[in-house]
PDB file of C-alpha atoms in Angstrom:
ATOM      1  CA  MET A 140       0.122   0.094  -0.026  1.00 94.00           C
ATOM      2  CA  LYS A 141       1.100   3.746  -0.796  1.00 97.00           C
ATOM      3  CA  ILE A 142       0.031   5.746   2.210  1.00 97.00           C
ATOM      4  CA  ILE A 143      -0.341   9.450   1.853  1.00 98.00           C
ATOM      5  CA  VAL A 144      -0.771  11.573   5.051  1.00 97.00           C
ATOM      6  CA  VAL A 145      -2.289  14.972   4.339  1.00 98.00           C
ATOM      7  CA  LYS A 146      -3.388  17.894   6.840  1.00 97.00           C
ATOM      8  CA  ASP A 147      -7.202  17.553   6.318  1.00 97.00           C
ATOM      9  CA  ASP A 148      -9.852  16.275   4.083  1.00 97.00           C
ATOM     10  CA  LYS A 149      -9.633  19.096   1.765  1.00 97.00           C
ATOM     11  CA  GLN A 150      -6.000  18.243   1.092  1.00 98.00           C
ATOM     12  CA  GLY A 151      -7.119  14.672   0.937  1.00 98.00           C
ATOM     13  CA  GLY A 152      -9.614  15.407  -1.677  1.00 98.00           C
ATOM     14  CA  GLN A 153      -6.944  17.278  -3.874  1.00 98.00           C
ATOM     15  CA  ALA A 154      -4.698  14.253  -3.460  1.00 98.00           C
ATOM     16  CA  ALA A 155      -7.354  11.924  -4.798  1.00 98.00           C
ATOM     17  CA  CYS A 156      -8.440  14.387  -7.636  1.00 98.00           C
ATOM     18  CA  GLU A 157      -4.831  14.058  -8.884  1.00 98.00           C
ATOM     19  CA  LEU A 158      -5.121  10.183  -9.093  1.00 98.00           C
ATOM     20  CA  PHE A 159      -8.391  10.731 -10.978  1.00 98.00           C
ATOM     21  CA  LYS A 160      -6.610  12.906 -13.334  1.00 98.00           C
ATOM     22  CA  LYS A 161      -3.711  10.387 -13.823  1.00 97.00           C
ATOM     23  CA  GLU A 162      -6.124   7.854 -14.813  1.00 97.00           C
ATOM     24  CA  LEU A 163      -7.925   9.881 -17.409  1.00 97.00           C
ATOM     25  CA  GLU A 164      -4.645  10.983 -18.866  1.00 96.00           C
ATOM     26  CA  GLN A 165      -3.867   7.274 -19.553  1.00 95.00           C
ATOM     27  CA  LYS A 166      -7.299   6.289 -20.500  1.00 95.00           C
ATOM     28  CA  ASP A 167     -10.170   8.927 -21.311  1.00 91.00           C
ATOM     29  CA  ASP A 168     -12.628   6.203 -21.233  1.00 96.00           C
ATOM     30  CA  ALA A 169     -11.881   4.927 -17.776  1.00 98.00           C
ATOM     31  CA  VAL A 170     -14.274   3.207 -15.579  1.00 98.00           C
ATOM     32  CA  PHE A 171     -14.381   4.669 -12.140  1.00 98.00           C
ATOM     33  CA  GLY A 172     -15.959   3.130  -9.111  1.00 98.00           C
ATOM     34  CA  LEU A 173     -17.543   5.679  -6.917  1.00 98.00           C
ATOM     35  CA  ALA A 174     -18.393   5.772  -3.144  1.00 97.00           C
ATOM     36  CA  THR A 175     -20.964   7.768  -0.962  1.00 94.00           C
ATOM     37  CA  GLY A 176     -21.122   8.934   2.521  1.00 89.00           C
ATOM     38  CA  SER A 177     -19.281  12.078   4.241  1.00 91.00           C
ATOM     39  CA  THR A 178     -15.890  10.749   3.409  1.00 95.00           C
ATOM     40  CA  PRO A 179     -15.632  11.311  -0.259  1.00 97.00           C
ATOM     41  CA  ILE A 180     -17.332  14.796  -0.348  1.00 97.00           C
ATOM     42  CA  SER A 181     -14.156  16.673  -0.473  1.00 98.00           C
ATOM     43  CA  THR A 182     -12.916  14.494  -3.319  1.00 98.00           C
ATOM     44  CA  TYR A 183     -16.053  15.218  -5.304  1.00 98.00           C
ATOM     45  CA  GLU A 184     -15.694  19.115  -4.556  1.00 98.00           C
ATOM     46  CA  ALA A 185     -12.025  18.915  -5.948  1.00 98.00           C
ATOM     47  CA  LEU A 186     -13.407  17.031  -9.096  1.00 98.00           C
ATOM     48  CA  VAL A 187     -16.083  19.499  -9.517  1.00 98.00           C
ATOM     49  CA  HIS A 188     -13.725  22.465  -9.450  1.00 98.00           C
ATOM     50  CA  SER A 189     -11.183  20.859 -11.703  1.00 98.00           C
ATOM     51  CA  ASN A 190     -10.880  20.833 -15.461  1.00 97.00           C
ATOM     52  CA  LEU A 191     -11.529  17.177 -15.609  1.00 97.00           C
ATOM     53  CA  ASP A 192     -13.856  15.849 -18.385  1.00 97.00           C
ATOM     54  CA  PHE A 193     -15.855  12.520 -17.757  1.00 98.00           C
ATOM     55  CA  ASN A 194     -17.966  12.507 -20.750  1.00 97.00           C
ATOM     56  CA  SER A 195     -16.306   9.570 -22.257  1.00 98.00           C
ATOM     57  CA  SER A 196     -15.984   7.638 -18.820  1.00 98.00           C
ATOM     58  CA  ILE A 197     -18.168   5.274 -16.991  1.00 98.00           C
ATOM     59  CA  SER A 198     -19.087   5.338 -13.227  1.00 98.00           C
ATOM     60  CA  ILE A 199     -20.178   2.551 -11.109  1.00 98.00           C
ATOM     61  CA  ASN A 200     -21.373   2.865  -7.580  1.00 98.00           C
ATOM     62  CA  LEU A 201     -20.525   0.749  -4.591  1.00 97.00           C
ATOM     63  CA  ASP A 202     -24.003   0.574  -3.130  1.00 96.00           C
ATOM     64  CA  GLU A 203     -27.537   1.490  -2.584  1.00 95.00           C
ATOM     65  CA  TYR A 204     -30.072   1.358   0.228  1.00 93.00           C
ATOM     66  CA  VAL A 205     -32.815  -1.177  -0.420  1.00 94.00           C
ATOM     67  CA  GLY A 206     -36.383   0.445  -0.259  1.00 91.00           C
ATOM     68  CA  LEU A 207     -35.319   3.817  -1.498  1.00 90.00           C
ATOM     69  CA  SER A 208     -36.283   5.301  -4.831  1.00 86.00           C
ATOM     70  CA  SER A 209     -33.574   7.075  -6.980  1.00 88.00           C
ATOM     71  CA  ASN A 210     -35.128  10.316  -5.982  1.00 89.00           C
ATOM     72  CA  HIS A 211     -35.406   9.984  -2.474  1.00 88.00           C
ATOM     73  CA  PRO A 212     -33.098  12.609  -0.934  1.00 89.00           C
ATOM     74  CA  GLN A 213     -31.145   9.951   1.019  1.00 89.00           C
ATOM     75  CA  SER A 214     -30.722   7.766  -1.623  1.00 92.00           C
ATOM     76  CA  TYR A 215     -27.155   7.329  -2.971  1.00 94.00           C
ATOM     77  CA  ASN A 216     -28.399   8.190  -6.387  1.00 95.00           C
ATOM     78  CA  TYR A 217     -29.728  11.510  -5.258  1.00 95.00           C
ATOM     79  CA  TYR A 218     -26.143  11.954  -3.432  1.00 95.00           C
ATOM     80  CA  MET A 219     -24.387  11.420  -6.606  1.00 97.00           C
ATOM     81  CA  GLN A 220     -26.410  13.771  -8.422  1.00 97.00           C
ATOM     82  CA  GLU A 221     -25.997  16.437  -6.033  1.00 97.00           C
ATOM     83  CA  HIS A 222     -22.155  16.058  -5.403  1.00 97.00           C
ATOM     84  CA  LEU A 223     -20.888  15.167  -8.663  1.00 98.00           C
ATOM     85  CA  PHE A 224     -23.116  14.173 -11.693  1.00 98.00           C
ATOM     86  CA  ARG A 225     -24.916  17.591 -12.032  1.00 97.00           C
ATOM     87  CA  TYR A 226     -21.553  19.261 -12.462  1.00 98.00           C
ATOM     88  CA  LYS A 227     -19.608  16.464 -14.035  1.00 98.00           C
ATOM     89  CA  PRO A 228     -21.732  14.136 -16.108  1.00 97.00           C
ATOM     90  CA  PHE A 229     -20.305  10.652 -17.214  1.00 98.00           C
ATOM     91  CA  ARG A 230     -20.953   8.782 -20.327  1.00 98.00           C
ATOM     92  CA  GLU A 231     -22.820   6.177 -18.263  1.00 98.00           C
ATOM     93  CA  SER A 232     -23.688   6.081 -14.550  1.00 98.00           C
ATOM     94  CA  TYR A 233     -24.493   2.860 -13.016  1.00 98.00           C
ATOM     95  CA  LEU A 234     -25.982   2.562  -9.558  1.00 97.00           C
ATOM     96  CA  PRO A 235     -28.028  -0.355  -7.865  1.00 96.00           C
ATOM     97  CA  ASN A 236     -31.790   0.199  -7.951  1.00 95.00           C
ATOM     98  CA  GLY A 237     -33.063   0.463  -4.453  1.00 94.00           C
ATOM     99  CA  GLY A 238     -36.636   0.183  -5.518  1.00 93.00           C
ATOM    100  CA  ALA A 239     -36.282  -3.141  -7.624  1.00 93.00           C
ATOM    101  CA  THR A 240     -39.073  -5.443  -6.904  1.00 92.00           C
ATOM    102  CA  ASP A 241     -37.172  -8.406  -7.923  1.00 96.00           C
ATOM    103  CA  GLU A 242     -33.851  -8.415  -5.832  1.00 95.00           C
ATOM    104  CA  GLU A 243     -32.197 -11.394  -7.371  1.00 96.00           C
ATOM    105  CA  ARG A 244     -32.635 -10.061 -10.782  1.00 97.00           C
ATOM    106  CA  GLU A 245     -31.329  -6.648  -9.723  1.00 97.00           C
ATOM    107  CA  ILE A 246     -28.145  -8.250  -8.080  1.00 97.00           C
ATOM    108  CA  SER A 247     -27.583 -10.232 -11.481  1.00 98.00           C
ATOM    109  CA  ARG A 248     -27.988  -6.964 -13.603  1.00 98.00           C
ATOM    110  CA  TYR A 249     -25.393  -5.374 -11.355  1.00 98.00           C
ATOM    111  CA  ASN A 250     -22.830  -8.178 -11.596  1.00 98.00           C
ATOM    112  CA  ALA A 251     -23.393  -8.244 -15.261  1.00 98.00           C
ATOM    113  CA  ILE A 252     -22.622  -4.442 -15.463  1.00 98.00           C
ATOM    114  CA  LEU A 253     -19.339  -5.150 -13.466  1.00 98.00           C
ATOM    115  CA  GLU A 254     -18.343  -7.936 -15.729  1.00 97.00           C
ATOM    116  CA  LYS A 255     -18.807  -5.941 -18.775  1.00 98.00           C
ATOM    117  CA  ASN A 256     -17.061  -2.836 -17.411  1.00 98.00           C
ATOM    118  CA  PRO A 257     -13.929  -3.640 -15.407  1.00 97.00           C
ATOM    119  CA  ILE A 258     -13.147  -0.771 -12.905  1.00 98.00           C
ATOM    120  CA  ASP A 259      -9.883   1.164 -13.482  1.00 98.00           C
ATOM    121  CA  LEU A 260      -9.896   3.149 -10.311  1.00 98.00           C
ATOM    122  CA  GLN A 261     -12.209   2.280  -7.394  1.00 98.00           C
ATOM    123  CA  LEU A 262     -12.678   4.918  -4.684  1.00 98.00           C
ATOM    124  CA  LEU A 263     -13.492   3.635  -0.985  1.00 98.00           C
ATOM    125  CA  GLY A 264     -14.082   4.914   2.488  1.00 97.00           C
ATOM    126  CA  ILE A 265     -13.861   2.665   5.454  1.00 97.00           C
ATOM    127  CA  GLY A 266     -16.427   2.326   8.192  1.00 91.00           C
ATOM    128  CA  ARG A 267     -15.630   2.442  11.978  1.00 90.00           C
ATOM    129  CA  ASN A 268     -15.845  -1.336  11.971  1.00 91.00           C
ATOM    130  CA  GLY A 269     -13.645  -1.813   9.059  1.00 95.00           C
ATOM    131  CA  HIS A 270     -16.401  -2.163   6.435  1.00 93.00           C
ATOM    132  CA  ILE A 271     -15.851  -1.255   2.743  1.00 96.00           C
ATOM    133  CA  GLY A 272     -18.981  -0.743   0.678  1.00 94.00           C
ATOM    134  CA  PHE A 273     -21.689  -2.199   2.796  1.00 92.00           C
ATOM    135  CA  ASN A 274     -19.501  -5.379   3.388  1.00 94.00           C
ATOM    136  CA  GLU A 275     -19.690  -5.650   7.139  1.00 91.00           C
ATOM    137  CA  PRO A 276     -17.309  -7.772   9.401  1.00 92.00           C
ATOM    138  CA  GLY A 277     -17.742 -11.572   8.690  1.00 94.00           C
ATOM    139  CA  THR A 278     -18.358 -11.005   4.795  1.00 94.00           C
ATOM    140  CA  ASP A 279     -16.827 -13.460   2.573  1.00 96.00           C
ATOM    141  CA  PHE A 280     -13.986 -11.960   0.581  1.00 97.00           C
ATOM    142  CA  ASP A 281     -15.176 -13.874  -2.642  1.00 97.00           C
ATOM    143  CA  LEU A 282     -18.624 -12.251  -2.889  1.00 96.00           C
ATOM    144  CA  LYS A 283     -20.081 -10.316  -5.766  1.00 97.00           C
ATOM    145  CA  THR A 284     -22.909  -7.874  -5.480  1.00 97.00           C
ATOM    146  CA  HIS A 285     -25.366  -8.910  -2.740  1.00 97.00           C
ATOM    147  CA  LYS A 286     -27.991  -7.945  -0.406  1.00 96.00           C
ATOM    148  CA  VAL A 287     -26.697  -6.788   2.953  1.00 93.00           C
ATOM    149  CA  GLU A 288     -28.456  -6.579   6.354  1.00 92.00           C
ATOM    150  CA  LEU A 289     -26.819  -3.611   7.775  1.00 85.00           C
ATOM    151  CA  THR A 290     -25.322  -3.869  11.497  1.00 82.00           C
ATOM    152  CA  GLU A 291     -26.598  -1.667  14.157  1.00 86.00           C
ATOM    153  CA  SER A 292     -23.465   0.203  14.396  1.00 78.00           C
ATOM    154  CA  THR A 293     -23.843   1.187  10.741  1.00 76.00           C
ATOM    155  CA  ILE A 294     -27.453   1.974  11.062  1.00 85.00           C
ATOM    156  CA  ALA A 295     -26.577   4.176  14.073  1.00 85.00           C
ATOM    157  CA  ALA A 296     -23.825   6.016  11.901  1.00 78.00           C
ATOM    158  CA  ASN A 297     -26.305   6.795   9.186  1.00 78.00           C
ATOM    159  CA  ALA A 298     -29.125   7.805  11.279  1.00 82.00           C
ATOM    160  CA  ARG A 299     -27.887  11.472  11.586  1.00 81.00           C
ATOM    161  CA  PHE A 300     -28.937  11.661   7.814  1.00 81.00           C
ATOM    162  CA  PHE A 301     -32.547  10.873   8.651  1.00 84.00           C
ATOM    163  CA  ASN A 302     -35.035  12.881  10.443  1.00 82.00           C
ATOM    164  CA  ASN A 303     -36.393   9.677  12.356  1.00 80.00           C
ATOM    165  CA  SER A 304     -34.240   6.895  13.206  1.00 79.00           C
ATOM    166  CA  GLN A 305     -36.941   4.516  12.177  1.00 82.00           C
ATOM    167  CA  ASP A 306     -36.446   5.655   8.486  1.00 84.00           C
ATOM    168  CA  VAL A 307     -32.945   4.500   8.296  1.00 88.00           C
ATOM    169  CA  PRO A 308     -32.862   1.632   5.807  1.00 91.00           C
ATOM    170  CA  ARG A 309     -31.900  -1.861   7.438  1.00 92.00           C
ATOM    171  CA  TYR A 310     -30.638  -3.442   4.133  1.00 94.00           C
ATOM    172  CA  ALA A 311     -28.687  -2.376   1.166  1.00 94.00           C
ATOM    173  CA  TYR A 312     -27.369  -3.684  -2.128  1.00 96.00           C
ATOM    174  CA  SER A 313     -23.562  -3.646  -2.235  1.00 96.00           C
ATOM    175  CA  MET A 314     -20.754  -4.430  -4.537  1.00 97.00           C
ATOM    176  CA  GLY A 315     -18.995  -7.405  -2.925  1.00 97.00           C
ATOM    177  CA  ILE A 316     -15.566  -7.480  -1.853  1.00 98.00           C
ATOM    178  CA  GLY A 317     -14.584  -9.958  -4.587  1.00 97.00           C
ATOM    179  CA  SER A 318     -15.618  -7.433  -7.163  1.00 97.00           C
ATOM    180  CA  ILE A 319     -13.653  -4.484  -5.377  1.00 98.00           C
ATOM    181  CA  LEU A 320     -10.563  -6.507  -5.362  1.00 98.00           C
ATOM    182  CA  LYS A 321     -10.879  -6.819  -9.315  1.00 98.00           C
ATOM    183  CA  SER A 322     -10.362  -3.257  -9.644  1.00 98.00           C
ATOM    184  CA  LYS A 323      -7.133  -2.401 -11.160  1.00 98.00           C
ATOM    185  CA  ASN A 324      -6.289   0.526  -8.825  1.00 98.00           C
ATOM    186  CA  ILE A 325      -8.045   1.344  -5.389  1.00 98.00           C
ATOM    187  CA  ILE A 326      -8.057   4.651  -3.444  1.00 98.00           C
ATOM    188  CA  LEU A 327      -9.154   4.398   0.071  1.00 98.00           C
ATOM    189  CA  GLU A 328      -9.650   7.626   2.153  1.00 98.00           C
ATOM    190  CA  ALA A 329     -10.146   8.169   5.879  1.00 98.00           C
ATOM    191  CA  PHE A 330     -10.697  11.317   7.874  1.00 98.00           C
ATOM    192  CA  GLY A 331     -11.049  11.858  11.570  1.00 97.00           C
ATOM    193  CA  ASN A 332     -10.263  10.294  14.918  1.00 97.00           C
ATOM    194  CA  SER A 333     -13.265   7.942  14.599  1.00 95.00           C
ATOM    195  CA  LYS A 334     -11.336   5.904  11.792  1.00 97.00           C
ATOM    196  CA  ALA A 335      -8.113   5.456  13.337  1.00 98.00           C
ATOM    197  CA  GLU A 336      -8.597   2.259  14.966  1.00 98.00           C
ATOM    198  CA  ALA A 337     -10.235   0.772  11.539  1.00 98.00           C
ATOM    199  CA  ILE A 338      -7.158   2.168   9.583  1.00 98.00           C
ATOM    200  CA  LYS A 339      -4.684   0.602  12.170  1.00 98.00           C
ATOM    201  CA  ASN A 340      -6.497  -2.896  11.777  1.00 98.00           C
ATOM    202  CA  MET A 341      -6.646  -2.497   7.938  1.00 98.00           C
ATOM    203  CA  ILE A 342      -3.010  -1.665   7.490  1.00 98.00           C
ATOM    204  CA  GLU A 343      -1.046  -3.454  10.362  1.00 97.00           C
ATOM    205  CA  GLY A 344      -3.582  -6.096  11.483  1.00 96.00           C
ATOM    206  CA  PRO A 345      -3.793  -9.560  10.187  1.00 97.00           C
ATOM    207  CA  VAL A 346      -6.219  -9.915   7.037  1.00 98.00           C
ATOM    208  CA  THR A 347      -9.215 -11.085   8.574  1.00 98.00           C
ATOM    209  CA  GLN A 348     -12.958 -10.931   7.617  1.00 97.00           C
ATOM    210  CA  GLN A 349     -13.538  -9.125  11.165  1.00 97.00           C
ATOM    211  CA  CYS A 350     -11.919  -6.099   9.293  1.00 97.00           C
ATOM    212  CA  PRO A 351     -13.239  -6.509   5.670  1.00 97.00           C
ATOM    213  CA  ALA A 352     -10.782  -3.805   4.535  1.00 98.00           C
ATOM    214  CA  SER A 353      -7.770  -5.791   5.920  1.00 98.00           C
ATOM    215  CA  VAL A 354      -8.110  -7.754   2.301  1.00 98.00           C
ATOM    216  CA  LEU A 355      -6.728  -4.756   0.454  1.00 98.00           C
ATOM    217  CA  GLN A 356      -3.355  -5.691   1.869  1.00 98.00           C
ATOM    218  CA  ARG A 357      -3.406  -8.287  -0.913  1.00 97.00           C
ATOM    219  CA  HIS A 358      -4.327  -5.944  -3.641  1.00 98.00           C
ATOM    220  CA  PRO A 359      -1.179  -4.727  -5.809  1.00 97.00           C
ATOM    221  CA  ASN A 360      -2.259  -1.108  -6.395  1.00 98.00           C
ATOM    222  CA  VAL A 361      -3.776   0.558  -3.351  1.00 98.00           C
ATOM    223  CA  THR A 362      -3.375   4.173  -2.150  1.00 98.00           C
ATOM    224  CA  VAL A 363      -4.596   5.202   1.082  1.00 98.00           C
ATOM    225  CA  ILE A 364      -5.283   8.884   1.775  1.00 98.00           C
ATOM    226  CA  LEU A 365      -5.438   9.910   5.649  1.00 98.00           C
ATOM    227  CA  ASP A 366      -5.520  12.885   7.455  1.00 97.00           C
ATOM    228  CA  GLU A 367      -3.365  13.196  10.606  1.00 97.00           C
ATOM    229  CA  GLU A 368      -6.082  12.092  12.887  1.00 97.00           C
ATOM    230  CA  ALA A 369      -6.910   9.102  11.026  1.00 98.00           C
ATOM    231  CA  ALA A 370      -3.230   7.990  10.728  1.00 97.00           C
ATOM    232  CA  GLN A 371      -2.466   8.626  14.525  1.00 97.00           C
ATOM    233  CA  LYS A 372      -2.373   4.912  15.437  1.00 96.00           C
ATOM    234  CA  LEU A 373      -0.122   3.676  12.614  1.00 96.00           C
ATOM    235  CA  LYS A 374       3.401   2.728  13.740  1.00 91.00           C
ATOM    236  CA  GLU A 375       5.130   4.372  11.109  1.00 69.00           C
TER     237      GLU A 375
END
């Protein structure tokens, strides 16, 4: 892993933006795997204010809540429109359909998209429990897209985005760890004290399903972008 320690999330977003730029310089029709949540916002802000053009590129998102329509304000489809797509459109942008009535068919559809469009650069965050995407502790490393029952800690972390805790979705579709590992290059970002323990376990701990992100130790091209708080428990 290549580890980049920056002052804050704004600098982290700029560092990630440079890696997006490098990918586009090599391949203008690159396929980008995208993440949601609070962590990548600074990256999307940097991309929006850059001169990068994604009109020839494809984006594929990691996950989506089950039961939320694409126009729901807390859906990840809506998030992507607000933070990136309305300013930087892609040739094609794929997200799981949270409102799909046939769940198995939706999972098959998404796996087919990933097979047809191998990801060149995958952007990831990390949960406090070490999850990537919605691949919670205990998830098989070989899984492809699947329906996930969210843990109570993940539900609690997401509750701040909803008016009522009862409205927080309990399930999500997520790109599987097996699919993530097929990406040619991976960026993982983490900012703040709350991510320090997960980062330590990911980088310096054993590769274990109890910290799903630890499997990235086995990938040949991972760049980890951390602020000083997230990096504070690392030995080096």
